XYZ file of C-alpha atoms in Angstrom:
674
model
C -38.062 50.326 -3.100
C -34.506 51.259 -4.170
C -34.113 54.831 -2.938
C -30.602 55.090 -1.477
C -27.349 56.165 -3.083
C -24.193 55.083 -1.311
C -20.670 56.394 -1.911
C -17.563 54.995 -0.260
C -14.142 56.651 -0.137
C -11.421 54.420 1.314
C -8.497 56.253 2.899
C -5.418 55.026 4.700
C -6.925 55.654 8.143
C -10.691 55.900 7.712
C -13.312 54.597 5.325
C -15.906 57.327 4.721
C -19.454 56.452 3.727
C -21.975 58.947 2.387
C -25.640 57.882 2.139
C -28.166 59.974 0.226
C -31.917 59.402 0.255
C -33.146 60.032 -3.301
C -36.634 60.994 -2.110
C -35.559 63.737 0.292
C -32.015 64.598 -0.811
C -30.892 64.308 2.819
C -27.407 62.997 3.487
C -26.022 61.123 6.441
C -22.451 60.011 6.989
C -20.528 57.218 8.637
C -16.829 56.702 9.319
C -15.151 53.434 10.165
C -11.544 52.332 10.487
C -9.945 51.123 7.250
C -8.872 47.475 7.260
C -6.030 45.533 5.661
C -8.496 44.228 3.087
C -10.448 47.373 2.071
C -13.533 45.272 1.322
C -13.842 44.275 4.986
C -13.731 47.959 5.998
C -16.350 48.880 3.391
C -18.797 46.199 4.493
C -18.156 46.964 8.168
C -19.075 50.576 7.435
C -22.180 49.489 5.519
C -23.271 47.414 8.507
C -22.435 50.205 10.969
C -24.523 52.662 8.932
C -27.442 50.232 8.885
C -27.647 50.212 5.075
C -30.055 47.710 3.523
C -28.315 46.876 0.226
C -31.610 45.803 -1.343
C -32.683 49.484 -1.123
C -29.512 50.816 -2.794
C -30.022 52.172 -6.319
C -26.401 53.205 -6.853
C -23.162 52.178 -5.142
C -20.154 54.319 -6.098
C -16.622 53.764 -4.868
C -13.348 55.693 -4.895
C -10.536 53.236 -4.270
C -6.843 53.439 -3.399
C -6.201 49.772 -4.273
C -4.473 50.569 -7.580
C -2.467 53.459 -6.111
C -1.264 51.405 -3.158
C -0.321 48.469 -5.401
C 1.984 50.741 -7.417
C 3.491 52.468 -4.384
C 4.170 49.230 -2.502
C 5.107 47.289 -5.685
C 2.754 44.490 -4.653
C 2.084 43.660 -8.278
C 1.660 40.316 -10.043
C 4.487 39.200 -12.302
C 4.075 41.191 -15.496
C 5.892 40.756 -18.810
C 6.461 43.113 -21.704
C 6.773 42.210 -25.396
C 8.536 44.868 -27.484
C 9.821 45.512 -30.969
C 13.344 44.064 -31.312
C 15.838 46.672 -30.113
C 13.438 48.634 -27.906
C 13.168 46.617 -24.703
C 14.884 49.331 -22.641
C 12.650 52.298 -23.530
C 10.903 52.228 -20.137
C 14.248 52.024 -18.312
C 15.936 54.827 -20.273
C 12.777 56.951 -19.718
C 13.449 60.641 -20.432
C 16.808 60.462 -18.633
C 15.584 63.094 -16.167
C 15.369 63.134 -12.372
C 12.829 64.356 -9.850
C 15.548 66.221 -7.955
C 18.068 67.415 -10.521
C 20.720 68.224 -7.899
C 20.554 65.011 -5.857
C 23.348 62.946 -7.396
C 22.726 59.934 -5.200
C 18.965 59.600 -5.576
C 18.101 57.212 -8.377
C 14.759 56.866 -10.103
C 12.924 53.755 -8.906
C 13.210 50.614 -11.019
C 10.672 49.862 -13.781
C 7.558 47.856 -12.975
C 8.781 45.108 -15.342
C 12.379 43.865 -14.811
C 14.601 43.527 -17.877
C 14.545 39.722 -17.907
C 10.777 39.823 -18.418
C 10.986 42.316 -21.284
C 11.188 40.134 -24.416
C 11.377 41.188 -28.067
C 10.053 40.039 -31.442
C 10.927 41.155 -34.994
C 8.328 43.558 -36.462
C 8.283 47.106 -37.768
C 5.731 49.754 -38.724
C 7.054 53.018 -40.157
C 6.073 56.486 -38.926
C 3.343 56.794 -41.570
C 1.757 53.486 -40.527
C 2.999 51.395 -43.459
C 3.938 47.773 -42.799
C 7.725 47.376 -43.110
C 8.201 44.018 -41.354
C 5.195 41.826 -40.506
C 5.183 40.189 -37.088
C 7.415 37.103 -36.981
C 4.774 34.668 -35.734
C 7.224 31.829 -35.119
C 9.246 34.034 -32.790
C 6.043 35.413 -31.277
C 4.888 31.926 -30.286
C 8.334 31.109 -28.891
C 8.136 34.221 -26.685
C 4.609 33.290 -25.606
C 5.787 29.821 -24.540
C 8.606 31.380 -22.487
C 6.115 33.598 -20.699
C 3.830 30.628 -20.047
C 6.698 28.747 -18.380
C 7.427 31.808 -16.255
C 3.756 31.890 -15.186
C 3.330 35.596 -15.786
C -0.004 37.064 -14.659
C -0.232 39.892 -17.235
C 1.449 41.019 -20.464
C 1.970 44.442 -22.041
C 2.572 44.562 -25.806
C 4.414 47.723 -26.865
C 5.535 48.035 -30.497
C 7.129 51.065 -32.148
C 4.752 53.256 -34.180
C 1.782 51.101 -33.193
C -0.123 54.316 -32.476
C -0.653 54.791 -36.250
C -1.094 51.112 -37.110
C -1.777 48.519 -34.428
C -2.040 45.479 -36.736
C 1.115 43.772 -35.430
C 0.146 44.422 -31.795
C -3.317 42.980 -32.347
C -1.853 39.832 -33.904
C 0.632 39.487 -31.025
C -2.238 39.788 -28.571
C -4.169 37.043 -30.359
C -1.156 34.700 -30.173
C -0.617 35.446 -26.479
C -4.284 34.796 -25.697
C -4.026 31.430 -27.486
C -0.857 30.413 -25.639
C -1.698 31.990 -22.245
C -5.444 31.534 -21.757
C -6.882 33.675 -18.981
C -3.890 36.031 -18.799
C -4.866 39.696 -19.492
C -2.992 41.322 -22.379
C -2.771 45.105 -22.833
C -1.644 46.542 -26.182
C -0.395 50.115 -26.490
C -2.481 50.842 -29.592
C -5.606 49.974 -27.609
C -4.644 51.582 -24.300
C -3.064 54.838 -25.538
C -2.709 55.281 -29.338
C -0.407 58.316 -29.090
C 3.096 59.275 -30.180
C 5.960 59.417 -27.609
C 6.902 55.820 -27.021
C 7.997 56.125 -23.384
C 4.692 57.587 -22.226
C 2.743 55.057 -24.315
C 4.825 52.103 -23.139
C 4.760 53.236 -19.496
C 0.971 53.660 -19.460
C 0.473 50.251 -21.087
C 2.791 48.538 -18.591
C 0.961 50.120 -15.627
C -2.346 49.104 -17.168
C -1.227 45.492 -17.582
C 0.316 45.220 -14.112
C -2.793 46.597 -12.400
C -5.321 44.565 -14.367
C -5.162 41.370 -12.234
C -5.130 43.456 -9.029
C -8.192 45.574 -9.703
C -10.137 42.831 -11.489
C -9.721 40.604 -8.433
C -10.700 43.457 -6.107
C -13.754 44.613 -8.039
C -14.922 41.036 -8.586
C -14.720 40.207 -4.879
C -16.385 43.468 -3.843
C -19.136 43.013 -6.419
C -19.815 39.476 -5.181
C -19.960 40.575 -1.536
C -22.386 43.374 -2.425
C -24.569 41.000 -4.448
C -24.624 38.571 -1.522
C -26.005 41.450 0.547
C -28.748 42.203 -1.967
C -27.279 44.911 -4.249
C -28.276 44.063 -7.843
C -26.873 46.985 -9.872
C -23.433 47.707 -11.354
C -20.684 48.760 -8.957
C -19.459 52.179 -10.178
C -15.740 52.897 -9.740
C -14.402 56.442 -9.715
C -11.467 57.026 -12.061
C -8.936 59.824 -12.302
C -10.677 61.521 -15.231
C -13.546 62.548 -12.974
C -16.057 59.915 -14.053
C -16.943 56.366 -13.121
C -16.479 53.083 -14.921
C -18.155 49.731 -14.480
C -16.247 46.520 -13.645
C -16.663 45.510 -17.301
C -14.161 48.213 -18.332
C -11.659 47.607 -15.550
C -9.808 44.756 -17.245
C -8.958 46.868 -20.297
C -8.345 50.204 -18.538
C -7.146 49.319 -15.044
C -4.620 52.183 -14.931
C -7.495 54.672 -14.891
C -8.096 53.680 -11.262
C -4.612 54.805 -10.199
C -5.228 57.946 -8.166
C -8.976 57.261 -8.022
C -9.476 58.680 -4.533
C -8.094 62.224 -4.998
C -10.427 63.029 -7.911
C -13.552 62.717 -5.736
C -12.749 65.771 -3.623
C -12.162 67.926 -6.713
C -15.516 66.858 -8.158
C -17.371 67.555 -4.911
C -15.815 70.999 -4.414
C -16.712 72.026 -7.977
C -20.307 70.866 -7.484
C -20.728 72.602 -4.127
C -19.335 75.875 -5.492
C -21.786 75.621 -8.379
C -24.704 75.241 -5.978
C -23.540 78.432 -4.276
C -23.441 80.300 -7.591
C -19.686 80.178 -8.257
C -18.577 78.721 -11.597
C -14.925 79.376 -10.675
C -13.675 77.570 -7.582
C -10.546 76.289 -5.896
C -10.798 73.144 -3.787
C -8.702 72.919 -0.607
C -8.890 69.389 0.828
C -6.762 69.367 3.996
C -6.615 66.102 5.880
C -4.337 64.672 8.526
C -1.248 64.199 6.353
C -1.636 66.110 3.098
C -3.567 68.835 1.304
C -5.015 68.376 -2.189
C -5.621 71.528 -4.234
C -7.781 71.565 -7.381
C -9.274 74.224 -9.652
C -12.488 74.522 -11.676
C -12.958 77.282 -14.260
C -16.348 78.072 -15.762
C -17.736 74.942 -14.171
C -15.081 72.589 -15.584
C -12.201 70.996 -13.673
C -8.695 71.399 -15.062
C -7.552 68.176 -16.681
C -3.974 67.023 -17.233
C -2.263 64.095 -18.903
C 1.066 64.802 -17.213
C 0.913 62.788 -14.002
C 2.378 59.732 -12.303
C 2.296 57.733 -9.102
C 6.076 57.244 -9.108
C 8.352 59.700 -10.891
C 9.678 58.484 -14.232
C 6.714 56.284 -15.112
C 3.951 58.498 -16.506
C 0.312 57.481 -16.812
C -1.089 59.421 -19.744
C -4.790 58.930 -19.159
C -6.689 62.175 -18.676
C -6.837 63.080 -14.996
C -8.325 65.921 -12.987
C -5.357 68.098 -12.045
C -4.756 67.933 -8.298
C -1.653 69.266 -6.546
C -0.765 67.440 -3.347
C 1.557 68.828 -0.685
C 2.585 67.513 2.721
C 0.465 69.840 4.855
C -2.142 68.402 7.198
C -3.290 68.443 10.764
C -0.507 66.023 11.689
C 2.299 67.813 9.803
C 5.330 68.364 12.026
C 6.924 71.742 12.775
C 10.723 71.503 12.709
C 13.862 73.609 12.396
C 16.156 73.196 9.398
C 19.956 73.407 9.375
C 19.831 77.149 8.697
C 17.705 77.702 11.800
C 14.457 78.427 9.948
C 11.068 77.132 11.039
C 9.609 74.583 8.613
C 6.330 72.686 8.425
C 5.889 69.224 6.884
C 5.966 67.191 4.755
C 6.877 64.904 7.654
C 3.767 63.889 9.552
C 2.899 62.323 12.874
C 0.353 60.205 10.981
C -2.655 58.537 12.545
C -0.393 57.006 15.197
C 1.177 58.336 17.329
C -0.511 61.411 15.844
C -0.201 64.976 17.184
C 1.215 65.467 20.679
C -2.264 66.310 21.984
C -3.384 62.731 21.194
C -1.256 61.530 24.103
C 0.360 58.653 22.217
C 3.964 59.628 22.852
C 4.760 62.125 20.085
C 6.556 65.192 21.460
C 7.020 67.186 18.245
C 4.513 69.991 17.632
C 2.044 69.678 14.758
C -0.521 71.965 13.164
C -3.225 70.388 15.314
C -1.219 71.138 18.463
C -0.844 74.776 17.384
C -4.590 75.058 16.789
C -5.268 73.572 20.236
C -2.872 76.024 21.895
C -4.590 78.964 20.185
C -8.024 77.700 21.226
C -9.129 77.292 17.619
C -9.501 73.542 18.044
C -11.423 72.219 21.030
C -10.381 69.367 23.274
C -12.950 66.909 21.913
C -13.110 65.480 18.368
C -15.291 63.025 16.445
C -18.256 63.509 18.727
C -16.239 62.852 21.884
C -14.475 59.723 20.582
C -11.091 61.534 20.651
C -9.974 63.740 23.552
C -7.157 66.226 22.988
C -4.760 67.086 25.806
C -4.162 70.836 25.809
C -1.235 70.502 28.215
C 0.653 68.082 25.970
C 0.020 70.336 22.952
C 1.366 73.360 24.844
C 4.439 71.422 26.008
C 5.271 70.304 22.454
C 4.905 73.817 21.036
C 6.943 75.307 23.889
C 9.841 72.834 23.571
C 9.810 72.599 19.787
C 9.324 76.239 18.759
C 8.762 78.780 21.557
C 11.996 78.204 23.503
C 14.345 77.732 20.488
C 13.048 80.927 18.840
C 12.478 82.998 21.975
C 8.728 83.333 21.400
C 5.758 83.277 23.702
C 3.537 80.215 23.499
C 0.797 81.914 21.393
C 3.418 83.489 19.122
C 5.046 80.094 18.558
C 1.719 78.422 17.744
C 0.850 81.255 15.385
C 4.248 80.926 13.666
C 3.632 77.198 13.052
C 0.313 77.934 11.375
C 1.699 80.814 9.327
C 4.336 78.527 7.796
C 1.727 75.839 7.069
C -0.615 78.417 5.503
C 2.232 79.781 3.372
C 2.916 76.297 2.020
C -0.736 75.794 1.110
C -0.997 79.285 -0.391
C 1.964 78.477 -2.641
C 0.152 75.348 -3.856
C -2.931 77.445 -4.661
C -0.726 79.916 -6.570
C 0.758 77.073 -8.619
C -2.639 75.833 -9.756
C -4.143 79.286 -10.301
C -1.784 82.221 -10.917
C 0.867 80.118 -12.683
C -1.872 78.730 -14.968
C -3.176 82.182 -15.871
C -6.094 82.393 -13.410
C -6.679 85.245 -10.945
C -7.643 83.890 -7.469
C -9.760 87.012 -6.909
C -12.229 85.573 -9.435
C -12.677 82.323 -7.486
C -14.360 80.932 -4.402
C -12.316 78.718 -2.065
C -14.049 75.476 -1.025
C -12.401 74.361 2.234
C -13.005 70.793 3.339
C -11.307 67.738 4.766
C -10.877 67.393 8.496
C -8.677 70.517 8.790
C -9.500 72.654 5.721
C -12.121 74.816 7.458
C -9.590 75.830 10.143
C -7.168 77.298 7.614
C -9.409 78.358 4.703
C -9.891 82.029 5.610
C -6.188 82.651 6.254
C -5.327 81.243 2.821
C -8.135 83.237 1.191
C -6.831 86.452 2.775
C -3.315 85.707 1.555
C -4.579 85.399 -2.038
C -7.431 87.969 -1.926
C -10.049 85.269 -2.532
C -13.380 86.896 -1.618
C -15.345 83.974 -0.182
C -14.720 80.646 1.549
C -17.324 77.866 1.284
C -17.418 75.117 3.918
C -19.644 72.128 2.965
C -22.079 70.637 5.501
C -19.854 67.575 6.084
C -16.275 68.695 5.343
C -14.640 65.494 6.553
C -16.504 63.255 4.099
C -16.846 65.633 1.149
C -14.640 63.363 -0.988
C -17.109 60.525 -0.477
C -19.895 62.871 -1.579
C -17.952 63.442 -4.798
C -18.442 59.792 -5.701
C -22.201 60.447 -5.872
C -21.850 63.340 -8.306
C -20.092 61.722 -11.267
C -21.098 60.189 -14.577
C -19.804 57.197 -16.503
C -16.960 58.613 -18.572
C -14.377 57.375 -21.052
C -11.669 59.330 -22.861
C -10.506 58.535 -26.385
C -7.619 60.030 -28.329
C -5.926 59.741 -31.687
C -2.637 61.263 -32.849
C -2.878 63.719 -35.755
C 0.458 65.365 -36.572
C -0.450 67.906 -39.239
C 0.161 71.625 -39.636
C -2.928 73.827 -39.537
C -2.181 75.047 -43.066
C -2.474 71.472 -44.385
C -5.354 70.342 -42.164
C -8.564 69.215 -43.861
C -11.821 69.849 -41.928
C -13.512 66.906 -43.660
C -10.731 64.530 -42.627
C -10.809 65.814 -39.041
C -14.580 65.325 -38.942
C -14.142 61.757 -40.238
C -11.552 60.962 -37.541
C -13.833 62.303 -34.811
C -16.683 60.275 -36.313
C -14.626 57.093 -35.957
C -13.812 57.905 -32.314
C -17.475 58.645 -31.625
C -18.546 55.304 -33.102
C -16.132 53.521 -30.747
C -17.334 55.614 -27.801
C -21.004 54.919 -28.474
C -20.313 51.192 -28.682
C -18.475 51.148 -25.358
C -21.166 53.126 -23.525
C -23.870 50.926 -25.034
C -21.959 47.890 -23.739
C -22.158 49.445 -20.274
C -25.907 49.842 -20.562
C -26.051 53.612 -21.109
C -29.115 54.755 -23.061
C -28.417 56.817 -26.185
C -30.382 59.751 -24.751
C -27.976 59.872 -21.765
C -24.785 60.111 -23.856
C -22.841 63.382 -24.180
C -19.778 63.628 -26.458
C -17.237 66.435 -25.979
C -14.501 67.102 -28.525
C -11.157 68.852 -28.189
C -7.983 69.122 -30.240
C -4.470 69.374 -28.813
C -2.630 72.122 -30.693
C 0.745 73.843 -30.431
C 3.000 76.315 -32.179
C 5.037 74.292 -34.662
C 8.415 73.417 -33.215
C 7.025 72.994 -29.696
C 6.282 69.616 -28.146
C 3.911 70.728 -25.372
C 0.350 71.246 -26.514
C -2.900 72.857 -25.315
C -6.361 71.302 -25.573
C -8.802 73.511 -27.511
C -12.553 72.737 -27.558
C -13.661 71.631 -31.024
C -17.126 72.153 -32.562
C -19.380 69.469 -33.968
C -19.195 69.480 -36.953
C -15.717 70.882 -37.541
C -15.838 74.315 -39.153
C -13.113 76.566 -40.492
C -9.540 75.783 -39.493
C -8.984 79.516 -38.924
C -11.533 79.441 -36.096
C -9.637 76.609 -34.395
C -6.282 78.386 -34.674
C -7.763 81.607 -33.273
C -9.169 79.631 -30.313
C -5.697 78.165 -29.767
C -4.095 81.640 -29.748
C -6.609 82.763 -27.080
C -5.970 79.694 -24.908
C -2.200 80.123 -25.237
C -2.430 83.783 -24.217
C -4.462 82.967 -21.104
C -2.161 80.077 -20.120
C 1.220 81.695 -20.854
C 0.370 85.419 -21.143
C 1.476 85.739 -24.763
C 0.371 84.744 -28.276
C 2.155 84.567 -31.646
C -0.390 85.178 -34.387
C 2.334 85.075 -37.054
C 3.672 81.655 -35.963
C 2.418 78.501 -37.731
C 0.153 76.290 -35.622
C 0.202 72.503 -35.618
C -2.366 69.868 -34.685
C -1.161 67.141 -32.346
C -4.032 64.964 -31.103
C -7.794 64.540 -31.241
C -9.558 63.963 -27.905
C -13.085 62.769 -27.252
C -14.737 62.640 -23.836
C -17.691 60.267 -23.869
C -20.059 60.764 -20.930
C -22.932 58.530 -19.908
C -25.045 60.745 -17.674
C -26.036 59.066 -14.405
C -29.250 60.523 -12.902
C -28.351 62.465 -9.767
C -30.539 63.043 -6.758
C -30.724 66.706 -5.787
C -29.277 67.663 -2.422
C -31.881 68.668 0.145
C -32.658 72.366 0.509
C -33.774 74.116 3.669
C -35.832 77.259 4.077
C -34.724 79.965 6.549
C -36.457 79.600 9.897
C -35.453 82.910 11.434
C -34.148 81.052 14.479
C -31.120 82.458 16.291
C -29.286 79.630 18.041
C -27.253 80.364 21.128
C -23.578 79.369 21.396
C -23.003 76.045 23.119
C -20.001 77.520 24.961
C -17.378 80.265 24.865
C -13.596 80.134 25.064
C -10.600 82.412 24.460
C -9.257 82.060 20.902
C -6.093 83.799 19.699
C -6.086 85.928 16.535
C -3.285 88.279 15.457
C -1.519 88.124 18.837
C -4.569 88.735 21.035
C -7.060 86.467 22.784
C -10.731 87.037 21.915
C -13.668 85.783 23.932
C -15.212 83.653 21.179
C -18.613 81.933 20.925
C -18.594 78.248 19.987
C -21.573 76.915 18.016
C -22.751 73.388 17.328
C -23.095 73.201 13.552
C -26.115 70.898 13.739
C -28.000 73.759 15.423
C -27.317 76.339 12.681
C -30.395 76.795 10.430
C -30.468 78.049 6.848
C -30.350 81.836 6.719
C -28.452 82.208 9.992
C -25.592 84.702 9.942
C -22.836 85.480 12.401
C -19.885 87.830 12.588
C -16.395 86.693 13.491
C -14.779 85.732 15.694
C -16.645 82.448 16.050
C -15.938 78.721 16.084
C -18.359 76.160 14.664
C -17.800 72.574 15.785
C -19.133 69.369 14.237
C -18.339 65.664 14.271
C -15.923 65.644 11.333
C -14.402 69.137 11.347
C -14.102 72.570 13.000
C -14.937 75.800 11.172
C -13.038 78.972 12.077
C -14.645 82.382 11.433
C -11.922 84.961 12.235
C -12.487 88.593 13.217
C -13.325 90.875 10.299
C -15.306 88.229 8.433
C -18.971 87.349 8.330
C -20.501 83.908 7.819
C -23.922 82.840 6.633
C -25.631 79.474 6.201
C -27.200 78.921 2.765
C -30.167 76.733 1.863
C -27.902 73.720 1.298
C -26.437 74.291 4.803
C -23.067 75.323 3.395
C -21.309 77.994 5.447
C -20.180 80.930 3.286
C -17.546 83.103 4.935
C -17.190 86.542 3.336
C -13.572 87.636 3.578
C -13.104 91.399 3.998
C -9.964 93.110 2.775
């Protein structure tokens, strides 16, 4: 009987596996070392967890394969075919820089070198009319050149193809005739939107990644089938849904940044179980912290993101801010004599000084060890932390240079780290028009539960939620997603000239395409949900806001009023007298995947005793603090700070002045008092 759901999140150091029993809703976890070939690490973890693949009803996977391929530039040879005169669009970019004041830092080179960017005569005007049909003789000559060069993928990017893709489609047909087996991505199929650099860049990334992820998903699927798994492999994409291997070839770029979306999905779901529709996710690991936000049960979505600056990927993505703050982040002194924290990291090896692998610079983990907040044993005893080495690093690196006592120095390290993370939370909340006081903070990752309350106090967030398995919460997110595809269509019309009937017809065409794609993936019609939105802006602007659109489309005045409200919340002002323009239609097509409910537990009334006690420093004073084993804490149990709760994959800190309680899902809710 197929009764297990398995989710795998592959990280740079560990591969996390989350196994849910559909019948009981109980979850167990497994961690194994990541391998050079991620598939070997996944299957090693499956074996270690004792998973019988014949009993698996759903296998979901968040992968870093696409992200790593872009970062390392280990990409197959990819070519680009452009309209004559426009081969350098992706090299000119927007002529901007990541660091405006760094004269010597250049933007990285394009994914396709200039010699592999070839051109053909063709032209479509801005209204979509055919000006110059594709020169098929030249097109075949270009195709033969690419065949001799043995390119592995091709991106076709023609000007104004977003309004009429006829020439691109014909070019694709010629390339497929001349280069059989080579994947071809066309911009009108990948991203039919105005702004040629963003469209070209996304199409190039999509083409370059296609051979990489198709090979990976094919090999993983075969290995799983050999083990007895007979369902579709579901792959998490940046939009917060999953896709099947059948869609990977055409939309490979959606897997870039796959891994970071899982944590945002899981934190939103866990907050919802606890009764909070508004939540902020704080995923703090060993090297970095990912911050996400959900408002009224929906994650913030952006189309303004990239893996490498200058080369945008315009697929919808859950908005996640990443900063260099983790357990291994190094404390250091800048040229002005100020204490800094990160983004440099000690990494998995040599790791923090307390690991005993030779690092002598203090890290956040070392500071937590010195203050007694982190014990001397991690991962169920597999890692032993040396308190003496941690103290020595903090003393030499911070205490002596700044004339501080050892506890003061450790506290200073953590204050700087917490300030950095608080700033990231401000960027995704206050700067977007959201008040943190209306949110719950979901703290997870290996180190999130150590720092969550301090960040909540800084921002007046009233409650911190710590999931049952903080270290593998991202893997849990892979179990909580649906099949999802995003469609868009440019529509550059002023609201005064917009026709509701025409808008309804355009959405109808997008919905027909969406239904066909989900049906191809085996989604039943009853499990399909379609969500509309329209990108709108004040005329004269080029940045737009997505406004939910009804089905069917009603009065245009209602849409413009909704836009004014959204603009006021986002930017704190509205201009009712300014003309509004439509920019793009968006359609989110969701194929709902049945989800097993997480197990619930009834209060037992038991009062577990602490497993030990130790001095822990808070606000310059040592407190005799009870230490609990999290596995012993039943639903309904409450405790007042200070307290430390230890478990295999994380440590939870309950500071003085707060009170914690365990809910029926075994989440720990820490009430933060002002």
